[in-house]
Coordinates of C-alpha atoms in Angstrom, one line a residue:
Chain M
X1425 CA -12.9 -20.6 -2.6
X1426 CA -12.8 -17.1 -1.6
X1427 CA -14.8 -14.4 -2.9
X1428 CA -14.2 -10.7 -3.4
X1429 CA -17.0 -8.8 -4.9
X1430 CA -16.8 -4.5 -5.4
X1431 CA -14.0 -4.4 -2.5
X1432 CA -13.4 -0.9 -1.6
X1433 CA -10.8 0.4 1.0
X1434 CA -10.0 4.0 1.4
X1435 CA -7.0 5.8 4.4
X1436 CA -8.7 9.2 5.1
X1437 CA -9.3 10.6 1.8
X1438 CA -6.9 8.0 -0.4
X1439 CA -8.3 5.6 -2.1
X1440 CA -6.3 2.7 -2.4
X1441 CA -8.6 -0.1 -3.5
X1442 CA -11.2 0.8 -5.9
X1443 CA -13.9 -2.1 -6.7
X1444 CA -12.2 -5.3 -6.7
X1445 CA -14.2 -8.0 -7.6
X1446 CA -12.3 -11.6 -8.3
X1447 CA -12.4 -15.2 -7.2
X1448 CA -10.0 -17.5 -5.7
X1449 CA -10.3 -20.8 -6.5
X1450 CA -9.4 -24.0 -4.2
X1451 CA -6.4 -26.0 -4.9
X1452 CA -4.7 -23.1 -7.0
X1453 CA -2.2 -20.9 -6.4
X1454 CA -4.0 -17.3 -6.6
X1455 CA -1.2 -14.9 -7.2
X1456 CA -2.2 -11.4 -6.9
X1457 CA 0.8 -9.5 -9.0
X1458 CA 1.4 -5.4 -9.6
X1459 CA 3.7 -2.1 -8.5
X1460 CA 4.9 -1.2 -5.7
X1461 CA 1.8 0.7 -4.6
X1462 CA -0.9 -0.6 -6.3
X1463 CA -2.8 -2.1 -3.7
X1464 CA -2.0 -5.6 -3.6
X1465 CA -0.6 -5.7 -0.2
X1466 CA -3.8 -3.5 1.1
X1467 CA -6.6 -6.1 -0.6
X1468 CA -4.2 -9.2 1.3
X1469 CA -4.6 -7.6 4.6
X1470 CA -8.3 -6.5 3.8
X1471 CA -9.0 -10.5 2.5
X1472 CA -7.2 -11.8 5.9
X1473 CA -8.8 -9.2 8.1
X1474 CA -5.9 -7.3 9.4
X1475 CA -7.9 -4.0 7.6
X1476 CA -11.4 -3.6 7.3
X1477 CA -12.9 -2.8 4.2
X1478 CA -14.5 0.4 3.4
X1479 CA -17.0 -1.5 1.7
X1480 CA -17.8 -4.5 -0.3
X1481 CA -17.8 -8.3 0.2
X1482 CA -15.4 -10.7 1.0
X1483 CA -16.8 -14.3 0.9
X1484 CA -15.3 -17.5 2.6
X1485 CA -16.7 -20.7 0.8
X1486 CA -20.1 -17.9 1.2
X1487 CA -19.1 -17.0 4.1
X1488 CA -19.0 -13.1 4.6
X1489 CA -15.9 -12.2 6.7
X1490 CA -16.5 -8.4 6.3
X1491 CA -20.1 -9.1 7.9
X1492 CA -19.0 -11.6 11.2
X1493 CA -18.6 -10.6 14.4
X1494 CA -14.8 -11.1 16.4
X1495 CA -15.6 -14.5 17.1
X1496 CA -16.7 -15.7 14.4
X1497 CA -13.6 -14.4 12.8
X1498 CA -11.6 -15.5 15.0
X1499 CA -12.9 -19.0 14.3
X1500 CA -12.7 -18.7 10.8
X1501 CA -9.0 -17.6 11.4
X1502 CA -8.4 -20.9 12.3
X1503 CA -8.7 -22.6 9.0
X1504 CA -6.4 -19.7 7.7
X1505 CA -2.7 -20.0 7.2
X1506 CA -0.3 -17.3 6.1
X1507 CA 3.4 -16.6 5.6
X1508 CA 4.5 -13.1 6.4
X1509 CA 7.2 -11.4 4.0
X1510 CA 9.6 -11.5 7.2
X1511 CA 8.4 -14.8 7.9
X1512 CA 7.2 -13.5 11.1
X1513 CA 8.5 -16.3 13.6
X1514 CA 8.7 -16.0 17.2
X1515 CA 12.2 -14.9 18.2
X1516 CA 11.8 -17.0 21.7
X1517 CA 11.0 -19.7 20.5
X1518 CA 12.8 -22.8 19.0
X1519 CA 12.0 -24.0 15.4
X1520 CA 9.8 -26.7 16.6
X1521 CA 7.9 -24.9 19.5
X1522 CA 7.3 -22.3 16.5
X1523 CA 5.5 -25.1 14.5
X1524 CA 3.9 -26.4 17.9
X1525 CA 2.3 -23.1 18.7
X1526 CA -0.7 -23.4 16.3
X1527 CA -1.3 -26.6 17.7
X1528 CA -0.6 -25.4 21.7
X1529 CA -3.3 -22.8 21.2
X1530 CA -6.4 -24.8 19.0
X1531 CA -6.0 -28.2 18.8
X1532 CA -7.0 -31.1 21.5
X1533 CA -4.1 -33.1 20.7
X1534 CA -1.7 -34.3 23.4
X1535 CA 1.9 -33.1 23.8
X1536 CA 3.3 -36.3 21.8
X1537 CA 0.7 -35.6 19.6
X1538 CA 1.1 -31.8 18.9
X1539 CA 5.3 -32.8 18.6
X1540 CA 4.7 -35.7 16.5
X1541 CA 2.3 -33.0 14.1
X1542 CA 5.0 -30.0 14.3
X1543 CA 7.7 -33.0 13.5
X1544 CA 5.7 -33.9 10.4
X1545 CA 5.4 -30.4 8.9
X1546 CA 8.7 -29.7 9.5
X1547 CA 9.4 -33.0 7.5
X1548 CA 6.9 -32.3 5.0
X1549 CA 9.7 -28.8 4.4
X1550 CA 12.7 -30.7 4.9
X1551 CA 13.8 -29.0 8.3
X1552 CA 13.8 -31.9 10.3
X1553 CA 17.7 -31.6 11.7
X1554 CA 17.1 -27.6 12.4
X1555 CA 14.0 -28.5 14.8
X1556 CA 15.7 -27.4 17.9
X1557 CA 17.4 -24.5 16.5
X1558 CA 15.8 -20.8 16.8
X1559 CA 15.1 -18.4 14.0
X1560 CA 18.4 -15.8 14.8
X1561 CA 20.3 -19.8 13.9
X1562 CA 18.8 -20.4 10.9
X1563 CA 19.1 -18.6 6.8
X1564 CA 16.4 -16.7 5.3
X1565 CA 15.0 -19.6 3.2
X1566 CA 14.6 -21.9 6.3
X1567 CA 12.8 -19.2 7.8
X1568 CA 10.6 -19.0 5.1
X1569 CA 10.4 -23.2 4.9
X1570 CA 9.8 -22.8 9.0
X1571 CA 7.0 -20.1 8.5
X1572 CA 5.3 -22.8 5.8
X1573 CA 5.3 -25.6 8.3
X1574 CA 4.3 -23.6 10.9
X1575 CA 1.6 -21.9 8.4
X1576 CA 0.2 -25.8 7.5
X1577 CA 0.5 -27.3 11.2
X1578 CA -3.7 -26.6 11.3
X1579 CA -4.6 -28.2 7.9
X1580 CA -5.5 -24.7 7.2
X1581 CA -7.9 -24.4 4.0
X1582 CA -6.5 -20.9 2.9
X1583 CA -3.0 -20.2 2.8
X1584 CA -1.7 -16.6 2.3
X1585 CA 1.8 -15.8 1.5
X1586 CA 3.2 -12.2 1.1
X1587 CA 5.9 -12.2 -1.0
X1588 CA 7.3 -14.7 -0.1
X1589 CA 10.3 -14.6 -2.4
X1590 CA 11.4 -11.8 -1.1
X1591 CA 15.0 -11.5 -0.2
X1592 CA 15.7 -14.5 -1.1
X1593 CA 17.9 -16.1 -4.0
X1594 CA 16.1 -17.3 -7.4
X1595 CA 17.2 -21.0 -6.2
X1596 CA 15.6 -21.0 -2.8
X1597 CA 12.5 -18.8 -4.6
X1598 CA 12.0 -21.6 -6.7
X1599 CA 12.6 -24.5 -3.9
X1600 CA 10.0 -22.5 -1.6
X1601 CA 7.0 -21.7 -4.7
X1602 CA 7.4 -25.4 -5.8
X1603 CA 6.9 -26.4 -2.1
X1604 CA 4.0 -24.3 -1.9
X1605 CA 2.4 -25.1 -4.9
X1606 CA 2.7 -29.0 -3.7
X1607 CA 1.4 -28.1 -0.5
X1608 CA -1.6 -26.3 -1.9
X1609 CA -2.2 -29.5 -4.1
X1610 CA -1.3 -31.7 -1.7
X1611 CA -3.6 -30.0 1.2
X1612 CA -6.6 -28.3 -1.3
X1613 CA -6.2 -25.4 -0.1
X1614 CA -7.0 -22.0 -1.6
X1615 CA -3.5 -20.4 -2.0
X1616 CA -3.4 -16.6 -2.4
X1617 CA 0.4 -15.0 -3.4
X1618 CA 0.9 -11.4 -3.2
X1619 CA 4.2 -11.5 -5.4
X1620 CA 6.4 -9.4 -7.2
X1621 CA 8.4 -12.8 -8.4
X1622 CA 8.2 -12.9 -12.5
X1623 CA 9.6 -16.3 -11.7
X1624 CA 6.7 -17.3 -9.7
X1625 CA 4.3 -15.9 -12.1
X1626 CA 5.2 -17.7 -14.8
X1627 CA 6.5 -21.0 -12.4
X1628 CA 3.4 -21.2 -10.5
X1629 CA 0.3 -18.7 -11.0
X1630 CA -2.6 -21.1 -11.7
X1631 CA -4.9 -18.3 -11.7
X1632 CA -3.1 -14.7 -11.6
X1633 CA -4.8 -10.9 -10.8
X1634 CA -3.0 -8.1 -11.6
X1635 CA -3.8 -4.7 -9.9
X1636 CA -2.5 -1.5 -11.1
X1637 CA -3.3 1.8 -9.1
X1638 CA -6.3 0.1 -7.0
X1639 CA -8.2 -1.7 -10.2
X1640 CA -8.2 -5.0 -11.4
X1641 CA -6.6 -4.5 -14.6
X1642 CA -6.3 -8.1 -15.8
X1643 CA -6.8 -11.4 -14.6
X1644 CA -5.9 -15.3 -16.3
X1645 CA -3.6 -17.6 -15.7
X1646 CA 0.6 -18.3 -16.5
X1647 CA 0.1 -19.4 -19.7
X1648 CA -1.9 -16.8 -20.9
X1649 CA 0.6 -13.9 -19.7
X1650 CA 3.1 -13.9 -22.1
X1651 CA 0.4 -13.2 -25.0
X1652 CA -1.7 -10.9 -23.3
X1653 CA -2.3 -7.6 -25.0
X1654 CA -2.8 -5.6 -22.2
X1655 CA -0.3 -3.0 -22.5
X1656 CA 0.4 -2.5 -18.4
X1657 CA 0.6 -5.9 -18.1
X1658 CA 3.3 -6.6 -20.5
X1659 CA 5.5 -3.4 -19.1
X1660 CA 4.9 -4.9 -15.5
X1661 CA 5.7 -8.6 -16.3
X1662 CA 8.5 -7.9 -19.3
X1663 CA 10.2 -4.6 -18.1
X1664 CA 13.6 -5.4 -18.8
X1665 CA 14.8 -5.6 -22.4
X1666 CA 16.1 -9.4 -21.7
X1667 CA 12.9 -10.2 -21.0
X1668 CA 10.9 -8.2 -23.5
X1669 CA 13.3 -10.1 -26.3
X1670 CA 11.9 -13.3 -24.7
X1671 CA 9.0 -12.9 -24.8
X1672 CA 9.0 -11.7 -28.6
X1673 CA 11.2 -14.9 -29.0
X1674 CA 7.8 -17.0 -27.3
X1675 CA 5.1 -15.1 -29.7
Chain T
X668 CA 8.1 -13.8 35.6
X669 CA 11.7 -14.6 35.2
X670 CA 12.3 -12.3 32.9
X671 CA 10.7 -9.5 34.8
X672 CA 10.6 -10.2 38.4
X673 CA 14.0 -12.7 39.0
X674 CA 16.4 -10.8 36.7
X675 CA 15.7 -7.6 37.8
X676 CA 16.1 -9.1 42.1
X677 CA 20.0 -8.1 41.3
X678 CA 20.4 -4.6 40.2
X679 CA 17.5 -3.8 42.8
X680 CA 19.6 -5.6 45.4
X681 CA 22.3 -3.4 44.5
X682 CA 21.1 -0.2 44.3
X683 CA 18.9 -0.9 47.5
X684 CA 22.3 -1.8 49.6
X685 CA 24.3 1.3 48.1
X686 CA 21.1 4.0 48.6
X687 CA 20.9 2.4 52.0
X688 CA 24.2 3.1 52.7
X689 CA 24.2 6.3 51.2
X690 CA 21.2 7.4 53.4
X691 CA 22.8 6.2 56.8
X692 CA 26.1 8.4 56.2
X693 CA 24.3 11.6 54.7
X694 CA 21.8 11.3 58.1
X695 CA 24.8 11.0 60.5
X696 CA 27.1 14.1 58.8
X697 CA 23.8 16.5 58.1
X698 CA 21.2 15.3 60.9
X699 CA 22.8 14.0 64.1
X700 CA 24.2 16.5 66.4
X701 CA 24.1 16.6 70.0
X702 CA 21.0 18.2 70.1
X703 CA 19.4 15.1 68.5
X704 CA 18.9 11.5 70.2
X705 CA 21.4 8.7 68.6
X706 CA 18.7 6.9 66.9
X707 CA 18.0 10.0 64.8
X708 CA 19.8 8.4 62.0
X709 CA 18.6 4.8 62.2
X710 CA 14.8 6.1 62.2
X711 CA 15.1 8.3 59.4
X712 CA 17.0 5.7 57.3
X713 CA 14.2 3.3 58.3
X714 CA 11.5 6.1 57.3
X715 CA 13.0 6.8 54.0
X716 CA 13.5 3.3 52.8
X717 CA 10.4 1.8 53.7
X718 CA 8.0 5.3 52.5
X719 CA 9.6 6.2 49.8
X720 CA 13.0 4.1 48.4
X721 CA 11.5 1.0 48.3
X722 CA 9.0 1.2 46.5
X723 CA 8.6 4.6 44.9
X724 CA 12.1 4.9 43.7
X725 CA 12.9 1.4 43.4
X726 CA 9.7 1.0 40.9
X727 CA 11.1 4.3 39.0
X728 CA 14.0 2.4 38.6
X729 CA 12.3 -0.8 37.4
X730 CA 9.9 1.4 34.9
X731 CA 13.6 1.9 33.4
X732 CA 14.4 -1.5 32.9
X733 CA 11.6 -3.6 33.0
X734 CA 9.3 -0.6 31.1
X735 CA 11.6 -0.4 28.4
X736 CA 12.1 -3.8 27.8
X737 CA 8.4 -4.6 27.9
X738 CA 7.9 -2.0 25.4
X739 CA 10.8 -2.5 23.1
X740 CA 9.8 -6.8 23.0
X741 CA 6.6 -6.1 22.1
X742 CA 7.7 -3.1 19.8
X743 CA 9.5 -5.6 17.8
X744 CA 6.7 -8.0 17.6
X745 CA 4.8 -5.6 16.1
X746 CA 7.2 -4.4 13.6
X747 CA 8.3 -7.7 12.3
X748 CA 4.8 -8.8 11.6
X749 CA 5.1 -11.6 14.9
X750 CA 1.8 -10.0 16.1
X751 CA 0.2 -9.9 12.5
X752 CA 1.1 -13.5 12.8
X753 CA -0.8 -14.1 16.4
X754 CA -3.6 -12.2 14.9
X755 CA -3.9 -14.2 11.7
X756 CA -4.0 -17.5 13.5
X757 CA -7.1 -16.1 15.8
X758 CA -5.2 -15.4 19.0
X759 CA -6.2 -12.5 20.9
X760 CA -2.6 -10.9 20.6
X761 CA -3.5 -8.3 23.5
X762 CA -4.5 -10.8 25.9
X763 CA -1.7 -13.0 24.8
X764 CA 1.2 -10.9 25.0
X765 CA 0.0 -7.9 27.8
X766 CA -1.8 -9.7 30.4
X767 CA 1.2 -12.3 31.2
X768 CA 3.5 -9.6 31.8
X769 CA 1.5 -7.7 33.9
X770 CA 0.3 -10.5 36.3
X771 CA 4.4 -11.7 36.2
X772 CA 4.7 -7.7 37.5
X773 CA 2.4 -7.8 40.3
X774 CA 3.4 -11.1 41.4
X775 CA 7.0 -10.4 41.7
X776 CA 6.4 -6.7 43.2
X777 CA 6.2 -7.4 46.5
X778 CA 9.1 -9.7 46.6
X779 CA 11.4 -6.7 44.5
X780 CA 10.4 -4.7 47.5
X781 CA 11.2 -7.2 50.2
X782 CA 14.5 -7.5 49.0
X783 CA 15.3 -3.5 48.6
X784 CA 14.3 -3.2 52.0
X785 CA 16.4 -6.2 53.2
X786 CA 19.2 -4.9 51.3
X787 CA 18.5 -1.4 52.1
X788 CA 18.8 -2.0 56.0
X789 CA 21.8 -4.7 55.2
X790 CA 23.8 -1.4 53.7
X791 CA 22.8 0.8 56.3
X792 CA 24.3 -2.3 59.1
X793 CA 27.1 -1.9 56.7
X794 CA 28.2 1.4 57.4
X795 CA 27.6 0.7 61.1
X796 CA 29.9 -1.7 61.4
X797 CA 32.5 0.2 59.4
X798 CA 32.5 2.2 62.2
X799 CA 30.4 5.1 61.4
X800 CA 27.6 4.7 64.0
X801 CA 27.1 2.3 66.4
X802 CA 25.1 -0.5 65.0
X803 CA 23.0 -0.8 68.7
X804 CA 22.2 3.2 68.0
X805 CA 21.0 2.1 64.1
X806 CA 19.1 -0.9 65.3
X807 CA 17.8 1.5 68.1
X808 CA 16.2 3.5 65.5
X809 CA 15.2 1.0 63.0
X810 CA 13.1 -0.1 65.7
X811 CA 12.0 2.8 67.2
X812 CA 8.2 4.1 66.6
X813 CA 7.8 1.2 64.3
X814 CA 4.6 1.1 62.6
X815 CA 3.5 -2.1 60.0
X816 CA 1.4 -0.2 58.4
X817 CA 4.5 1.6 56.6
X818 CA 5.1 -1.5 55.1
X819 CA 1.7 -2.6 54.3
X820 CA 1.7 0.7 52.6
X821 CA 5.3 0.4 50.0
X822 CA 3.4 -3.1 48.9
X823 CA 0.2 -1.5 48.3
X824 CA 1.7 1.3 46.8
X825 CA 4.1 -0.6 44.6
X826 CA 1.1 -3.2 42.9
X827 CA -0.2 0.3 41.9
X828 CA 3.2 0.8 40.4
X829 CA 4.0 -2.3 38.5
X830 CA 0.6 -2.4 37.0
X831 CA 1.5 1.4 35.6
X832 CA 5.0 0.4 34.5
X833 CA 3.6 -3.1 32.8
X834 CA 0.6 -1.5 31.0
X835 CA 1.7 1.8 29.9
X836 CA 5.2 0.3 28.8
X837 CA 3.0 -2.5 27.1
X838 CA 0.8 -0.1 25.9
X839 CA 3.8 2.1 24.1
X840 CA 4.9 -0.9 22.3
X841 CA 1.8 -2.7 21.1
X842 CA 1.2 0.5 19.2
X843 CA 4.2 0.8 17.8
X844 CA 3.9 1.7 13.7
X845 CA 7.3 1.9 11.6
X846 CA 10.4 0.4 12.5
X847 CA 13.6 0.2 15.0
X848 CA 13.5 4.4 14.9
X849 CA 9.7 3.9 16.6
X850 CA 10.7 1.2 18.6
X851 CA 13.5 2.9 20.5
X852 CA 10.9 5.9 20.7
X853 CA 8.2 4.1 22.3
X854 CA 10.8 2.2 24.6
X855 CA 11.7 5.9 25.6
X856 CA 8.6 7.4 25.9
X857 CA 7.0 4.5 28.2
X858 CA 9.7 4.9 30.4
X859 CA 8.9 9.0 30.5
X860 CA 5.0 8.1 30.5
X861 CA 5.9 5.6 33.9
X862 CA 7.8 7.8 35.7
X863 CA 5.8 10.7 35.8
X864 CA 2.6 8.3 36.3
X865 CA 4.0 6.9 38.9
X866 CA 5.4 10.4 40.7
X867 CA 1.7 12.1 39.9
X868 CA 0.2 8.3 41.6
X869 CA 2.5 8.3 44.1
X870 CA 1.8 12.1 45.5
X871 CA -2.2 10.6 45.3
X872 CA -1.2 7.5 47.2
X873 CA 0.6 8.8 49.9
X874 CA -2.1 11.0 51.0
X875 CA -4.4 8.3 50.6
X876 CA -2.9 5.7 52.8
X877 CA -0.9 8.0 55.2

């Protein structure tokens, strides 16, 4: 579970995140949902530590990542996972050795052990034959699939994914939320989406925040979007006149 | 260290023969006369290759190509999120990517600069035998007044070198923000930022050791 409580985060004299306060729950998926410039992208680097907060809390099963020291954050790093919108693979590196790396740098496993590991994840996406190929080889969507393996090799117990739709086709988008959904199931993990994917929100979004200009304007869950009568919401989520009518259709 | 140090042994090979070459015909036509001892031009070719060429020059060459592709790898790392990605998992991405690349530097220095002066004095033999000088006269004068020390001094000067090409190239691209416009600029700029680094520490060093 991980905690945000009155999260500020300000660049100079802009400020971008104005008081979050939310929880993440384990064995969801999180989605955090809003504009282009709302601020959801700012609180996933802020929760994951690639910004430090201006001020506020952000709490790891209680534990305050805002308040440890490098080590300790580099230790807690280690039971993180995350998938980058670009995937963010290393370009030298084979599909496999990707997966491996993880494992090269924190585990005690052997070598047969670390491959047998990587081997597994890469089964667990369904990349098994592209093992020995390298990212340039390889589509968008196995990217991504390669970037979810590499993302679990750890048991990680958080797993962030930023946009991870993005640029993708809405057949792969749903193959790669359905496998992270499963995954978060599957591992327990706490699961937190920065998405812009309506398909996702309404496919997977177990517990869904929505930001709008640096404020947590509404939070619930899939099921309770489509009635929700808070007016940015609705424009957000149903903007185009297809899916306005369908969502009159649903009410 | 393969990347760095053995790819780069062939265009320093090159250039080290050609220069060498180029030094033994320009001191023959413009320095030899009668006036002056036949060795003249083998000792100055000797002088400028193992002061200056070999490791001065030569390392402003290699701030080019090894500085540039130091700071365009890393560049990209850092634009495509890869060192987000090292960061997120708990690596210390500095240590990770910088150090390797400056040890692979220093390591293969010395032997850069072994083989520009081998292939330095292998272009000036050339020229001898092409008839040009005498090749006793340009052994002569490599030969003559021979101090170690000068060669001591291109290695010493060159670590001093390839630690300013592989941190201030490393440097430029590790602090990259944007995209492939930034990238090509900090690729450019290292290889400004080494050049004149490595003139400004090479007028320092040269009054220091001589």
């Amino acid at each position: 579970m991980i905690e945000i409580q009155s999260l500020y985060k300000s660049f100079e004299d802009k400020e971008v995140l104005k008081g979050i306060n939310t929880t993440f729950l384990e064995g969801q998926t999180n989605l955090i949902i809003g504009q282009s410039g709302s601020g959801k992208t700012v609180l996933m680097k802020c929760i994951v530590g690639l910004f430090t907060p201006t001020s506020g809390h952000i709490l790891y099963d209680g534990r305050d990542f805002v308040a440890m020291n490098k080590r300790e954050k580099a230790l807690l790093r280690r039971e993180m996972g995350m998938i980058f919108q670009s995937a963010a693979l290393f370009d030298s590196m084979s599909v496999l050795e990707n997966v491996m790396f993880p494992l090269d740098m924190f585990s005690a496993m052997t070598l047969s052990e670390r491959k047998k590991r990587a081997q597994q994840c890469l089964d667990r996406v369904n990349l098994m034959d592209a093992q020995q190929k390298y990212p340039n080889e390889i589509s968008g969507g196995m990217q991504k699939r390669v970037a979810i393996a590499r993302a679990i090799a750890l048991n990680p117990k958080y797993l962030f994914c930023d946009e991870p739709n993005s640029g993708l086709d809405p057949k792969t988008s749903l193959v790669i939320d359905a496998l992270i959904h499963d995954i978060t199931v599957e591992y327990g993990m706490t699961t937190i989406i920065n998405t812009h994917d309506m398909n996702s929100v309404m496919g997977i979004g177990d517990s869904i925040i929505f930001i709008k200009e640096g404020r947590q304007e509404w939070t619930g869950d899939k099921t309770q979007v489509a009635t929700s009568d808070n007016q940015a919401l609705t424009d957000f989520i149903f903007a185009s006149d297809l899916l306005k009518k369908a969502r009159q259709a649903f009410i | 260290m393969q990347k760095l140090g053995v790819d780069s042994i062939g265009i320093v090979l090159m250039i080290s023969f050609f220069i060498g070459a180029v030094i033994c015909i320009q001191m023959k036509v413009n320095i030899q006369s009668p006036w002056m001892p036949r060795f003249t031009t083998g000792y100055t070719t000797r002088e400028i290759m193992l002061l200056e060429f070999s490791s001065s020059i030569m390392c402003l060459i290699l701030a080019g190509k090894v500085g540039s592709n130091i700071a365009s790898e890393i560049g990209t790392m850092r634009v495509t999120q890869q060192i987000d990605a090292l960061e997120i998992m708990g690596v210390n991405s500095a240590s990770f990517l910088i150090l390797p690349k400056i040890m692979a530097l220093l390591t293969m220095i010395p032997v850069l600069v072994t083989f520009s002066m081998v292939a330095g004095f292998a272009g000036a033999y050339a020229i001898a035998y092409a008839g040009i000088l005498t090749p006793e006269d340009l052994t002569y004068g490599l030969q003559h007044s021979f101090k170690q020390w000068f060669i001591w001094m291109g290695y010493i000067k060159s670590f001093f070198f390839a630690f300013i090409i592989s941190s201030v190239s490393a440097f430029y691209g590790y602090t990259v923000e944007g995209g492939s416009v930034e990238v090509g600029k900090a690729s450019t700029d290292s290889v400004v930022h080494c050049s004149m680094l490595i003139l400004f520490a090479d007028i320092f060093l040269t009054q220091i050791l001589s």
